Amino acid sequence: MFFDTNGIRLAYDDHGAGLPLVLLHAFPLNRSMWSPQVTALSRQFRTIAVDLRGHGESDAPLWNFSLDHYADDVCALLDHLAIPQAVLVGLSMGGYVSLAFSRTYGNRMMGLVLADTRAQADSPEGRTGRLNLAQTAYKQGTDAVADIMLPKLLGATSLRQNPQLAEYVRQTIRQTPVSGVLVDLMAMADRPDSVAHLRTLTCPTLVVVGQEDHTTPLADAHVMTTEIPGARLAVIPAAGHLSNLEQPDVFNDLVRNFVEELRAASD
Ligand code: MLT
């Protein structure tokens, strides 16, 4: 399905009924990465997976957008679907978008799952890495981006044992518009530090991290768990940065239990 907002067209899927979960994908992927979650969790909940601007079937204008624009898109989707409040599930860049969303639209969040992400801004080396990756994407295209990103996205276990998953990730990155990659990189490089903001979050929060995630490692998950009042941490063994795809059953159980508890508490 599609909807128009802020001058662009965004694609999303909306499955199931009941408590709404909004699934926000990683860089440089798209909403298809949530397929195992949509299949399993839409039996109990309403799952809404959106292609962030620049990804999948959404428009990919080349401009100097910030992650606040991505958050505005998510809020516009909630408005479009007449959903007053939802649980946000953000993985990596999806987590950055969730944190941007929480700054402006915290009252629309019923709960938050921050998976394989971090609250700190980029280090100077991290920004330089983004600049270099942007030049690679611009000059050589997304094949080269896929070569660089694949080992950062999948853990050692998946790289060894799951060639099908590696192929899915590679193909998805190759299909991402170069403009989408460039805008993401600039937006992520400019995102503010959110560590102090974490203390102001009031909704129940689950922090998830793959044990083999070297892109946003356990130490980053610890920062979020320590700073967000009442947050809980779950570490997924034999998973890297894309923990939802690498260990989907474990990831689904964690989200299901978290959302069920939240629902029980609000009844
Ligand atoms: C992601 O998976 O969204 C990216 O690795 C995030 C990042 O580059 O900081």
Coordinates of C-alpha atoms and ligand atoms in Angstrom, one line a residue:
M1 CA 0.0 0.0 0.0
F2 CA 1.0 3.6 -0.5
F3 CA 0.3 6.9 1.0
D4 CA 1.4 10.5 0.2
T5 CA 2.9 12.7 2.8
N6 CA 5.4 15.6 3.1
G7 CA 5.6 15.7 -0.7
I8 CA 6.6 12.1 -1.2
R9 CA 4.9 8.7 -1.6
L10 CA 5.7 6.0 0.9
A11 CA 5.0 2.3 0.8
Y12 CA 3.9 0.1 3.7
D13 CA 2.3 -3.2 4.6
D14 CA -0.4 -3.5 7.2
H15 CA -1.3 -7.0 8.5
G16 CA -3.2 -8.4 11.4
A17 CA -5.4 -6.7 13.9
G18 CA -5.1 -5.4 17.5
L19 CA -2.3 -3.6 19.2
P20 CA -0.3 -1.9 16.5
L21 CA 3.5 -2.4 16.0
V22 CA 5.4 -0.1 13.6
L23 CA 8.5 -1.8 12.2
L24 CA 11.3 0.5 11.2
H25 CA 14.1 -1.1 9.1
A26 CA 17.9 -0.8 9.0
F27 CA 20.2 0.9 6.6
P28 CA 20.4 0.2 3.6
L29 CA 17.5 -2.3 3.6
N30 CA 13.7 -2.0 3.3
R31 CA 10.5 -3.2 4.9
S32 CA 11.0 -6.7 3.5
M33 CA 13.5 -7.4 6.3
W34 CA 10.6 -7.6 8.7
S35 CA 9.0 -10.5 6.8
P36 CA 9.6 -13.1 9.6
Q37 CA 8.1 -10.7 12.2
V38 CA 5.1 -9.8 10.1
T39 CA 4.4 -13.5 9.5
A40 CA 4.6 -14.5 13.1
L41 CA 3.5 -11.4 15.0
S42 CA 0.5 -10.4 12.8
R43 CA -1.3 -13.5 14.3
Q44 CA -1.7 -11.5 17.5
F45 CA -1.0 -7.9 16.7
R46 CA -1.3 -5.4 13.9
T47 CA 2.1 -5.1 12.2
I48 CA 2.8 -2.1 10.0
A49 CA 6.1 -2.2 8.1
V50 CA 7.1 0.9 6.2
D51 CA 9.7 1.6 3.6
L52 CA 11.5 4.7 5.0
R53 CA 12.0 7.4 2.5
G54 CA 14.7 6.4 0.0
H55 CA 14.1 2.7 0.4
G56 CA 12.1 -0.2 -1.2
E57 CA 9.0 1.1 -3.0
S58 CA 9.0 4.5 -1.4
D59 CA 10.2 7.6 -3.2
A60 CA 13.9 8.4 -2.9
P61 CA 14.4 12.2 -3.4
L62 CA 18.0 13.4 -3.1
W63 CA 18.0 16.2 -0.6
N64 CA 19.4 17.2 2.8
F65 CA 16.8 15.5 5.0
S66 CA 17.4 14.8 8.6
L67 CA 16.2 11.8 10.7
D68 CA 13.4 14.2 12.0
H69 CA 11.9 14.1 8.5
Y70 CA 11.9 10.2 8.6
A71 CA 10.2 10.5 12.0
D72 CA 7.6 13.0 10.6
D73 CA 6.9 10.3 7.9
V74 CA 6.2 7.7 10.6
C75 CA 3.9 10.1 12.4
A76 CA 2.1 10.9 9.2
L77 CA 1.6 7.1 8.6
L78 CA 0.0 6.8 12.1
D79 CA -2.3 9.7 11.3
H80 CA -3.1 8.2 7.9
L81 CA -4.1 4.9 9.6
A82 CA -5.9 6.8 12.4
I83 CA -3.7 5.1 15.0
P84 CA -3.3 7.2 18.2
Q85 CA -0.5 5.1 19.7
A86 CA 1.7 2.3 18.7
V87 CA 4.7 0.2 19.8
L88 CA 7.7 1.2 17.7
V89 CA 10.2 -1.5 16.8
G90 CA 13.3 0.1 15.3
L91 CA 16.4 -1.8 14.3
S92 CA 19.7 0.1 13.9
M93 CA 18.8 3.1 11.6
G94 CA 15.2 2.2 12.5
G95 CA 16.2 2.8 16.1
Y96 CA 17.7 6.2 15.3
V97 CA 14.4 7.1 13.6
S98 CA 12.5 5.8 16.7
L99 CA 14.6 8.1 19.0
A100 CA 14.0 11.0 16.7
F101 CA 10.3 10.2 16.8
S102 CA 10.3 10.0 20.6
R103 CA 11.7 13.5 20.8
T104 CA 8.7 15.1 19.0
Y105 CA 6.0 12.5 19.2
G106 CA 6.6 10.7 22.5
N107 CA 2.9 10.8 23.3
R108 CA 2.2 8.5 20.3
M109 CA 4.4 5.7 21.7
M110 CA 2.9 2.9 23.8
G111 CA 6.2 1.0 23.9
L112 CA 9.6 0.9 22.3
V113 CA 11.9 -1.9 21.1
L114 CA 15.4 -0.7 20.3
A115 CA 17.2 -3.4 18.5
D116 CA 20.9 -3.4 17.4
T117 CA 21.1 0.4 17.6
R118 CA 22.8 3.1 19.7
A119 CA 21.9 6.4 21.3
Q120 CA 25.4 8.1 20.8
A121 CA 26.0 10.3 17.9
D122 CA 28.7 9.3 15.4
S123 CA 32.3 9.6 16.4
P124 CA 34.6 11.6 14.1
E125 CA 35.8 8.3 12.7
G126 CA 32.2 7.2 12.2
R127 CA 31.4 10.3 10.2
T128 CA 34.5 9.9 8.1
G129 CA 33.4 6.3 7.4
R130 CA 30.0 7.6 6.3
L131 CA 31.6 10.2 4.0
N132 CA 33.8 7.4 2.4
L133 CA 30.8 5.1 2.0
A134 CA 28.8 7.9 0.3
Q135 CA 31.6 8.5 -2.2
T136 CA 31.7 4.7 -2.9
A137 CA 28.0 4.6 -3.4
Y138 CA 28.1 7.7 -5.7
K139 CA 31.0 6.5 -7.8
Q140 CA 30.6 2.7 -7.8
G141 CA 26.9 2.1 -7.0
T142 CA 25.2 -0.2 -4.6
D143 CA 27.1 -3.4 -5.5
A144 CA 30.1 -1.9 -3.8
V145 CA 28.0 -0.8 -0.9
A146 CA 26.7 -4.4 -0.5
D147 CA 30.3 -5.7 -0.4
I148 CA 31.2 -3.3 2.4
M149 CA 28.0 -3.6 4.4
L150 CA 27.4 -7.4 4.4
P151 CA 30.1 -8.3 7.0
K152 CA 28.9 -5.4 9.1
L153 CA 25.3 -6.5 9.1
L154 CA 25.5 -10.3 9.6
G155 CA 27.2 -12.0 12.4
A156 CA 29.9 -14.7 12.0
T157 CA 27.5 -17.5 12.5
S158 CA 25.1 -16.3 9.8
L159 CA 28.0 -15.6 7.4
R160 CA 29.2 -19.1 7.9
Q161 CA 25.9 -20.9 8.0
N162 CA 23.2 -18.9 6.2
P163 CA 24.2 -18.2 2.5
Q164 CA 20.5 -17.6 1.6
L165 CA 20.2 -14.8 4.2
A166 CA 23.5 -13.3 2.9
E167 CA 22.1 -13.4 -0.6
Y168 CA 18.9 -11.7 0.5
V169 CA 20.8 -8.9 2.2
R170 CA 23.2 -8.4 -0.8
Q171 CA 20.3 -8.2 -3.3
T172 CA 18.3 -5.9 -1.1
I173 CA 21.2 -3.5 -0.8
R174 CA 21.9 -3.7 -4.6
Q175 CA 18.3 -2.6 -5.2
T176 CA 18.4 0.4 -2.8
P177 CA 18.4 3.7 -4.8
V178 CA 21.8 5.4 -4.5
S179 CA 20.0 8.6 -3.5
G180 CA 18.4 6.7 -0.6
V181 CA 21.9 5.5 0.5
L182 CA 23.3 9.0 0.3
V183 CA 20.5 10.7 2.2
D184 CA 20.6 8.1 4.9
L185 CA 24.4 8.5 5.3
M186 CA 24.1 12.3 5.6
A187 CA 21.1 12.1 8.0
M188 CA 22.8 9.5 10.2
A189 CA 26.1 11.4 10.3
D190 CA 24.2 14.5 11.4
R191 CA 22.0 12.9 14.1
P192 CA 22.3 14.4 17.5
D193 CA 23.6 12.5 20.6
S194 CA 20.5 11.0 22.3
V195 CA 22.1 9.7 25.5
A196 CA 20.7 12.5 27.7
H197 CA 17.3 12.2 26.0
L198 CA 17.1 8.5 27.0
R199 CA 16.4 9.5 30.6
T200 CA 13.3 11.4 29.5
L201 CA 11.7 8.3 27.9
T202 CA 8.6 7.3 29.7
C203 CA 7.2 4.3 27.8
P204 CA 8.2 0.7 28.5
T205 CA 11.3 -0.2 26.5
L206 CA 13.1 -3.4 25.5
V207 CA 16.6 -3.2 24.2
V208 CA 17.7 -6.1 22.0
V209 CA 21.2 -6.9 20.7
G210 CA 22.8 -9.8 18.8
Q211 CA 25.7 -11.2 20.7
E212 CA 27.8 -11.1 17.5
D213 CA 26.8 -7.5 16.6
H214 CA 30.1 -5.5 16.1
T215 CA 28.3 -2.6 14.4
T216 CA 26.3 -1.5 17.5
P217 CA 27.7 -3.9 20.1
L218 CA 26.6 -4.9 23.6
A219 CA 28.3 -1.9 25.1
D220 CA 25.9 0.4 23.2
A221 CA 22.9 -1.7 24.3
H222 CA 24.1 -1.3 27.9
V223 CA 24.2 2.5 27.6
M224 CA 20.5 2.5 26.5
T225 CA 19.4 0.0 29.1
T226 CA 21.2 1.9 31.9
E227 CA 19.8 5.3 30.9
I228 CA 16.2 4.5 29.9
P229 CA 14.1 4.3 33.0
G230 CA 13.0 0.7 33.6
A231 CA 14.4 -0.6 30.3
R232 CA 15.2 -4.3 29.9
L233 CA 18.0 -5.9 27.9
A234 CA 17.9 -9.1 25.9
V235 CA 21.0 -10.5 24.2
I236 CA 20.4 -12.9 21.3
P237 CA 23.1 -15.6 20.8
A238 CA 24.4 -16.5 17.4
A239 CA 23.1 -13.3 15.9
G240 CA 24.9 -10.2 14.5
H241 CA 23.5 -6.8 13.7
L242 CA 20.4 -8.1 11.8
S243 CA 19.3 -10.1 14.8
N244 CA 15.6 -10.2 13.7
L245 CA 16.6 -12.0 10.5
E246 CA 19.4 -14.1 12.0
Q247 CA 17.4 -15.5 14.9
P248 CA 13.8 -14.7 14.0
D249 CA 12.2 -17.1 16.4
V250 CA 14.1 -15.7 19.4
F251 CA 13.5 -12.1 18.3
N252 CA 9.8 -12.8 17.7
D253 CA 9.4 -14.4 21.2
L254 CA 11.1 -11.4 22.8
V255 CA 8.9 -8.9 21.1
R256 CA 5.7 -11.0 21.6
N257 CA 6.4 -11.3 25.4
F258 CA 7.2 -7.7 25.7
V259 CA 4.1 -6.5 23.9
E260 CA 1.8 -9.0 25.7
E261 CA 3.1 -7.8 29.1
L262 CA 2.5 -4.2 27.9
R263 CA -1.0 -5.1 26.8
A264 CA -1.8 -6.8 30.1
A265 CA -0.5 -3.8 32.1
S266 CA -2.7 -1.4 30.1
D267 CA -5.9 -3.6 30.4
Ligands
MLT1 C1 22.0 0.1 10.1 O1 22.0 -1.1 10.2 O2 20.9 0.7 10.1 C2 23.3 0.8 10.1 O3 24.4 0.0 10.2 C3 23.3 1.9 11.1 C4 24.6 2.7 11.1 O4 25.3 2.7 10.1 O5 24.9 3.4 12.1

